[in-house]
XYZ file of N, CA and C in Angstrom:
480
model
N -9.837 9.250 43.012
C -10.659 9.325 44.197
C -11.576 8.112 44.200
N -11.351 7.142 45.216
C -12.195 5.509 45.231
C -13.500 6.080 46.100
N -14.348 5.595 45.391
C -15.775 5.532 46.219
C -16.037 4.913 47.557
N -16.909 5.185 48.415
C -17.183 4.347 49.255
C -17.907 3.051 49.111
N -17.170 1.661 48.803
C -18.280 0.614 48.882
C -17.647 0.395 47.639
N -16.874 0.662 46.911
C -16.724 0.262 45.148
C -15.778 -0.636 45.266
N -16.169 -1.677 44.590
C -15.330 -2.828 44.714
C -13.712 -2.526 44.123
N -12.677 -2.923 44.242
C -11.300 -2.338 43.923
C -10.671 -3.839 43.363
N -10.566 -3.512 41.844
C -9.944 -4.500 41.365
C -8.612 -5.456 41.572
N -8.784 -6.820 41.669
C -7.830 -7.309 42.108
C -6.406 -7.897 40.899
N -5.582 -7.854 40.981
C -4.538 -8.377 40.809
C -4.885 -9.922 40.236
N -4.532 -9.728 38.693
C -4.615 -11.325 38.292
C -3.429 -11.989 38.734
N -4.180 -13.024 38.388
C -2.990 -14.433 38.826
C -3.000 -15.168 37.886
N -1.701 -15.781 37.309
C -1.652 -16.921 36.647
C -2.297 -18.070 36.954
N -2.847 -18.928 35.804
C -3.838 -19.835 36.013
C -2.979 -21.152 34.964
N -2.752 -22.435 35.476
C -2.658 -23.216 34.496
C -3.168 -24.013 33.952
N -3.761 -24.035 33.150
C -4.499 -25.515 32.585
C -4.066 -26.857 32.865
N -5.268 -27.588 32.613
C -4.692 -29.059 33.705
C -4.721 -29.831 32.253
N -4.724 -29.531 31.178
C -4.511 -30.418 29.945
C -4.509 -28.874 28.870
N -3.873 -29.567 27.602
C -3.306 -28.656 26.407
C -4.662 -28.166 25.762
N -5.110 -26.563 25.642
C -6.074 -26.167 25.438
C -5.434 -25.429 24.269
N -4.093 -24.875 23.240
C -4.134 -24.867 22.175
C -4.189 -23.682 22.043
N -3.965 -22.717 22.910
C -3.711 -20.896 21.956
C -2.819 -20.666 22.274
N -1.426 -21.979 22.610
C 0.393 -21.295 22.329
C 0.264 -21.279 21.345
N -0.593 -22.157 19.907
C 0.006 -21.969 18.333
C -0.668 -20.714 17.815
N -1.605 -20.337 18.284
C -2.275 -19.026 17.791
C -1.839 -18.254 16.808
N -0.022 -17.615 16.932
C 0.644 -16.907 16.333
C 0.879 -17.893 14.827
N 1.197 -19.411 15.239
C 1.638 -20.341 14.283
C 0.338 -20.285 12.927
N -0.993 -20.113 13.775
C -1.922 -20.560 12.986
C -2.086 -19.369 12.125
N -2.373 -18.041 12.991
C -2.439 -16.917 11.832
C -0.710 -16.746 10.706
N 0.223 -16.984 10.936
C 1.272 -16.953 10.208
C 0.731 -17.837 8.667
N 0.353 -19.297 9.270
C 0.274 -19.968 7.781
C -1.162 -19.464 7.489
N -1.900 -19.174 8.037
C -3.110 -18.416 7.380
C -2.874 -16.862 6.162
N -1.899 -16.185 7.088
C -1.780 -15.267 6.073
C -0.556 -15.358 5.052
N 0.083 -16.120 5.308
C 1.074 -16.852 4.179
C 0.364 -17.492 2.836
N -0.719 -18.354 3.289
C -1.054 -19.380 2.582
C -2.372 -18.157 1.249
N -3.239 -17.207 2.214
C -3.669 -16.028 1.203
C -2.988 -15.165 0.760
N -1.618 -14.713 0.939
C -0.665 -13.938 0.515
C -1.020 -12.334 1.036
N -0.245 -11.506 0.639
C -0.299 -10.043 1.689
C -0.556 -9.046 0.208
N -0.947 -8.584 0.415
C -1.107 -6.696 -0.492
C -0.716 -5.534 -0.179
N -0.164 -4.842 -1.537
C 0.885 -3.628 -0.951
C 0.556 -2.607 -2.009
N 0.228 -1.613 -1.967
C 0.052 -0.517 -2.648
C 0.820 0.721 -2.545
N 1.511 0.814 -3.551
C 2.891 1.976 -3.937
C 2.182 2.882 -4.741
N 2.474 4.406 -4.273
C 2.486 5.348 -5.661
C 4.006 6.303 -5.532
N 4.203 6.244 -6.240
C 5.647 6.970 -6.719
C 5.208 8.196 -6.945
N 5.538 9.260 -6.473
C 5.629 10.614 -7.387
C 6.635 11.458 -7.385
N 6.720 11.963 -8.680
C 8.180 13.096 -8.967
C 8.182 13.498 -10.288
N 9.107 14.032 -10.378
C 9.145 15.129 -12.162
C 9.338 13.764 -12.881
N 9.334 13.906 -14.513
C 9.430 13.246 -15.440
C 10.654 13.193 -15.483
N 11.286 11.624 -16.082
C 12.283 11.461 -15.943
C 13.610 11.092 -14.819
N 12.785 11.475 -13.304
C 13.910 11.262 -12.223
C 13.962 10.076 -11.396
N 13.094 8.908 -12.251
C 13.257 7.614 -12.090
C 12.654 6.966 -11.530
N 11.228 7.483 -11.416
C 10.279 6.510 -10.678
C 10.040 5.189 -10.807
N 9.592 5.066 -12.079
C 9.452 3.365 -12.673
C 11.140 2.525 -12.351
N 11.887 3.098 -12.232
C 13.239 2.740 -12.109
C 13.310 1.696 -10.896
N 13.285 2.938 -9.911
C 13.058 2.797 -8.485
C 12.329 1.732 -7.919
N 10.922 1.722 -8.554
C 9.939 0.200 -8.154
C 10.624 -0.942 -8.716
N 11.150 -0.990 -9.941
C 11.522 -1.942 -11.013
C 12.670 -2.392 -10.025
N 13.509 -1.943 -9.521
C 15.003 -2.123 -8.380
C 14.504 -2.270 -7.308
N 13.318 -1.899 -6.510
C 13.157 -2.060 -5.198
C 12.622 -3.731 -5.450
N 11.639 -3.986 -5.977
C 10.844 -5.307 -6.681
C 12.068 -6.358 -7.490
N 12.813 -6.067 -7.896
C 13.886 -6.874 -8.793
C 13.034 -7.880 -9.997
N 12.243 -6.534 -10.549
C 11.653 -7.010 -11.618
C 10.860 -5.790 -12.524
N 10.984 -6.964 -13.762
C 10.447 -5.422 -14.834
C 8.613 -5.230 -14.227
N 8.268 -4.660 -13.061
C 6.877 -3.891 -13.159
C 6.127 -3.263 -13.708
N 7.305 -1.895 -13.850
C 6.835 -0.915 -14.254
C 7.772 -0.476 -15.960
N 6.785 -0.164 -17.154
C 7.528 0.483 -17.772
C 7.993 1.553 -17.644
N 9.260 1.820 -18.142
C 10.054 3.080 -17.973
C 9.933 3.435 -19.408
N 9.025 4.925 -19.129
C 8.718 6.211 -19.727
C 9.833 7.167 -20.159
N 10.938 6.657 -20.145
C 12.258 6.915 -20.787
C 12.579 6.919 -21.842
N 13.497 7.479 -22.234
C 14.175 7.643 -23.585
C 14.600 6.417 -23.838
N 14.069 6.396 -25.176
C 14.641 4.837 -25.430
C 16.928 4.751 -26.409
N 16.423 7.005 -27.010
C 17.853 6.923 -28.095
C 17.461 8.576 -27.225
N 18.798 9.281 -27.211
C 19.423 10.133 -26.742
C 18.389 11.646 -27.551
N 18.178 11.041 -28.953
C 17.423 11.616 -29.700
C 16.262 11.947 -29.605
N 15.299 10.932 -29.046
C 13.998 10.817 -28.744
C 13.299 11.731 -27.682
N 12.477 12.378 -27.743
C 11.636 13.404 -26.857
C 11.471 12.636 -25.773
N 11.666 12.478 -24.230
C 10.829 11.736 -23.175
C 9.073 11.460 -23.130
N 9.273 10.129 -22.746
C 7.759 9.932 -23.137
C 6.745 10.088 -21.629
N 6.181 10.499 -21.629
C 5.178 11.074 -20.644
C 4.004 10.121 -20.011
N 3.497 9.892 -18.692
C 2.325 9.570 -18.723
C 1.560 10.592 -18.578
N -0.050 10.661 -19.185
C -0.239 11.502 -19.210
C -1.471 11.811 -18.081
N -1.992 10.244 -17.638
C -2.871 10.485 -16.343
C -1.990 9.268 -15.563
N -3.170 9.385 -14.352
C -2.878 8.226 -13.032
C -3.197 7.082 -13.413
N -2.633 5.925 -13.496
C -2.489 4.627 -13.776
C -2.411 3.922 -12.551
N -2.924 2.419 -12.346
C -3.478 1.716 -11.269
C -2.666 0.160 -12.538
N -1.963 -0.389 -12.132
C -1.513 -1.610 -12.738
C -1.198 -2.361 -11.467
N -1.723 -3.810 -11.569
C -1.608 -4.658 -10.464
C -0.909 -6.286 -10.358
N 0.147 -6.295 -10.474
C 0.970 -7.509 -10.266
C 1.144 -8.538 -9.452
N 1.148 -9.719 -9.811
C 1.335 -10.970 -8.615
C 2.219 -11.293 -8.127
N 3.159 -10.883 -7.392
C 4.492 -11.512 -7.146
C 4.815 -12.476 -6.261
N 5.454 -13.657 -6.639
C 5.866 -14.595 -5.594
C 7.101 -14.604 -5.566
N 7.345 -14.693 -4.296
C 8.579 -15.626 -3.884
C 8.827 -16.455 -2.898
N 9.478 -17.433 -3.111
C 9.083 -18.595 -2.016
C 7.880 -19.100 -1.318
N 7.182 -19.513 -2.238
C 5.945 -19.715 -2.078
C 5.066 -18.925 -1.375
N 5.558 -17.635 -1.189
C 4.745 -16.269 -0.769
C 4.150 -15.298 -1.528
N 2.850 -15.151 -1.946
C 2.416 -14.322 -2.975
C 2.493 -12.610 -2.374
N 2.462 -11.968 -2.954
C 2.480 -10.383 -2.939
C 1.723 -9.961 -3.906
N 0.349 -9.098 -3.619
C -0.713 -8.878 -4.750
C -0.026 -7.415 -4.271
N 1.049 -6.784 -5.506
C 1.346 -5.376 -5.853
C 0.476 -4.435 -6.672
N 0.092 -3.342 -6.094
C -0.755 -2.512 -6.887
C 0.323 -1.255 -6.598
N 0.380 -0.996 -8.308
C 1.344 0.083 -8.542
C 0.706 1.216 -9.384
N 0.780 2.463 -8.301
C 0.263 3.424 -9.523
C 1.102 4.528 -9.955
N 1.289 4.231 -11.058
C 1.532 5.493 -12.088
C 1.082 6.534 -12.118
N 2.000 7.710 -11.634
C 1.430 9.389 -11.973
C 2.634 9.830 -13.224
N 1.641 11.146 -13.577
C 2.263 11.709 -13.977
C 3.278 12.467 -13.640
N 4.411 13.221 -13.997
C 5.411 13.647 -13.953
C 4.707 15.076 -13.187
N 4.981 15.496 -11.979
C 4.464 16.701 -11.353
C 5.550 17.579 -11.196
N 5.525 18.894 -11.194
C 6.426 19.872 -11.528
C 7.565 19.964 -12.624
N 7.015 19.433 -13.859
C 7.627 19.770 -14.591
C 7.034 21.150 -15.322
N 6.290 21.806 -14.865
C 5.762 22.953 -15.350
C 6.126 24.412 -15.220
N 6.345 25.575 -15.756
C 7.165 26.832 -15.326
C 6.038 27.086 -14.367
N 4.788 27.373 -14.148
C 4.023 27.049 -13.108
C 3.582 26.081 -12.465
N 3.936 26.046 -11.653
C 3.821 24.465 -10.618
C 2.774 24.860 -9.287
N 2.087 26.056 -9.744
C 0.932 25.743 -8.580
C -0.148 24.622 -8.731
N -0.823 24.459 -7.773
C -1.263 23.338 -7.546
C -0.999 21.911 -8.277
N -0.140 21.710 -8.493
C 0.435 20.459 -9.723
C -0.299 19.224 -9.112
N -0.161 19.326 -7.833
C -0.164 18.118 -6.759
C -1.693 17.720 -6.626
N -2.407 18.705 -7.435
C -3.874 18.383 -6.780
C -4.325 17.023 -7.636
N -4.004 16.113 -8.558
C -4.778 15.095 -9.464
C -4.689 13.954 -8.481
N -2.830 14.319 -7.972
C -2.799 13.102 -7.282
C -3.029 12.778 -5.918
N -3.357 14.043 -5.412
C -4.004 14.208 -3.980
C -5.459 14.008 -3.975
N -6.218 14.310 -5.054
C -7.688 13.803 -5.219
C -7.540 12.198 -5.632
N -6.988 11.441 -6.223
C -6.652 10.284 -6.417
C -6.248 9.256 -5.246
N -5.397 10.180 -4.412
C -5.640 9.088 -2.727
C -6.433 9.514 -1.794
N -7.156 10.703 -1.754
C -8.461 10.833 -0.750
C -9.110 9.903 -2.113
N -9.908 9.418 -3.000
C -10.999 9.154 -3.655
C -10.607 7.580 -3.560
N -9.278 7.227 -3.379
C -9.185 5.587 -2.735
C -9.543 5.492 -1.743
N -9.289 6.401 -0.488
C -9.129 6.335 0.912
C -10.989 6.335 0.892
N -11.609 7.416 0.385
C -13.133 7.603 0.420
C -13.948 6.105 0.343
N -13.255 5.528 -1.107
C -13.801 4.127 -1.513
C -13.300 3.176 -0.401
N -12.628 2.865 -0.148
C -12.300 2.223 1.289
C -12.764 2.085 2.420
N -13.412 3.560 2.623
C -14.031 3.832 3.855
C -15.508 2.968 3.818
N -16.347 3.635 2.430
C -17.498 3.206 1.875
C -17.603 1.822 2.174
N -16.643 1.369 1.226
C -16.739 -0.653 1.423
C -16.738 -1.192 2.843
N -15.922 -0.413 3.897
C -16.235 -0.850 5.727
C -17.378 -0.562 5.954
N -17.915 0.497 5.727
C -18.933 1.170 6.180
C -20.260 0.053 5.992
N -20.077 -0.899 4.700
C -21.598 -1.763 4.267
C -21.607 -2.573 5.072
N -22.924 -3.667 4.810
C -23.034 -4.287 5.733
C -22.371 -5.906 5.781
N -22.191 -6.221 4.608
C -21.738 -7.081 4.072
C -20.185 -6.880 3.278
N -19.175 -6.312 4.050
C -18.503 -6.534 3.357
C -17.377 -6.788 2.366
N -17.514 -6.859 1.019
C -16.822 -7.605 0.256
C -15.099 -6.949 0.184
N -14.700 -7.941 -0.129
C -13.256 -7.980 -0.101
C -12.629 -6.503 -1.192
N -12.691 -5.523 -0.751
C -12.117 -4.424 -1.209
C -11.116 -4.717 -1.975
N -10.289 -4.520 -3.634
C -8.793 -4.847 -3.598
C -8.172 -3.836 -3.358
N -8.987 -2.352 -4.209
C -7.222 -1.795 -3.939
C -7.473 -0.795 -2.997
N -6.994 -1.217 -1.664
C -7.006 -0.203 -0.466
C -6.041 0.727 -0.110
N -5.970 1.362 1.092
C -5.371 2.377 1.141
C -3.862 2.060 0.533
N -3.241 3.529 0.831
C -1.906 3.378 -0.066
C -0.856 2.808 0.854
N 0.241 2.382 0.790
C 0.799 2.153 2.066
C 1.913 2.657 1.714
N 2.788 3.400 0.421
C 3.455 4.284 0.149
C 3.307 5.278 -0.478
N 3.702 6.463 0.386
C 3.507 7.712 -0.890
C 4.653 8.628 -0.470
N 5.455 8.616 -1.624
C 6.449 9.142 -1.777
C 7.155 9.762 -2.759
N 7.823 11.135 -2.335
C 8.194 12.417 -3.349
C 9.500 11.881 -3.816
N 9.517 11.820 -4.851
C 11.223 11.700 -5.453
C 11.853 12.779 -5.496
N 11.485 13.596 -4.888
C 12.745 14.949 -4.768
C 13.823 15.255 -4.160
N 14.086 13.792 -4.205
C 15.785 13.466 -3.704
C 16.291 12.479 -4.922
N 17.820 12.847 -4.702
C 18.799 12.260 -5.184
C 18.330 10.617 -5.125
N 18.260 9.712 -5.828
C 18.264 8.802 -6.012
C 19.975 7.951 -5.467
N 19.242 7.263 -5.060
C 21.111 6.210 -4.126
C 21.534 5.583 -5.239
């Protein structure tokens, strides 16, 4: 419903500049800007002990990251982590850095009771997400590293 008297917006029009004013490279300039500081990625893996988490990063990355908490002889008990781990890697390739932050959980539902199993590592990404928030929130500031997660994912599938 238009008012009486209210001005009614018009229809832009293309406008051309009469000499090169420089925001076609815009896209060019932020590309080598964020190339040249490199990008950050934060993974947490979770699943039972043993069904190949460290595996999985180590193959997705095509590099040894993560140790595998595996049997080393057929004999040997599986080795466990026993809290949440935060390990943070530099990866380049082609002159593109990747600041990887990988965290390590423990093995969840391996227990004959498996209620609440999930809660260490569900308090562990609200208490990043919290710290994250905090650091926007100041007034000044500083370059946060390890921010939100940008994977979180159940291994309770078949591995490919």
């Amino acid at each position: 419903m238009s008012h009486v008297g209210a001005p009614q917006p018009q229809a832009a029009q293309s406008v051309f500049p009469k000499s090169h004013v420089g925001f076609d490279s815009i896209t060019t300039q932020i590309e080598k800007k964020l190339l040249k500081r490199g990008f950050q990625f934060n993974v947490i893996c979770v699943g039972q002990t043993g069904l190949g988490k460290s595996t999985l990063i180590n193959t997705i990355f095509a590099s040894n990251l993560v140790k595998s908490k595996g049997r080393l002889s057929p004999t040997e008990p599986i080795r466990q982590t026993s809290e949440i781990q935060a390990v943070t890697h530099v990866v380049e390739e082609n002159g593109v850095r990747l600041r990887l932050n990988i965290v390590d959980t423990p093995g969840y539902g391996d227990l004959v009771n498996n209620d609440r199993c999930w809660d260490p590592i569900v308090k562990y990404i609200k208490d990043q997400h919290s710290a994250y928030l905090r650091k926007e929130l100041t007034a000044q500031r500083e370059r946060y590293v390890f921010q939100h997660l940008h994977i979180a994912s159940r291994m309770a599938l078949t591995l490919i």
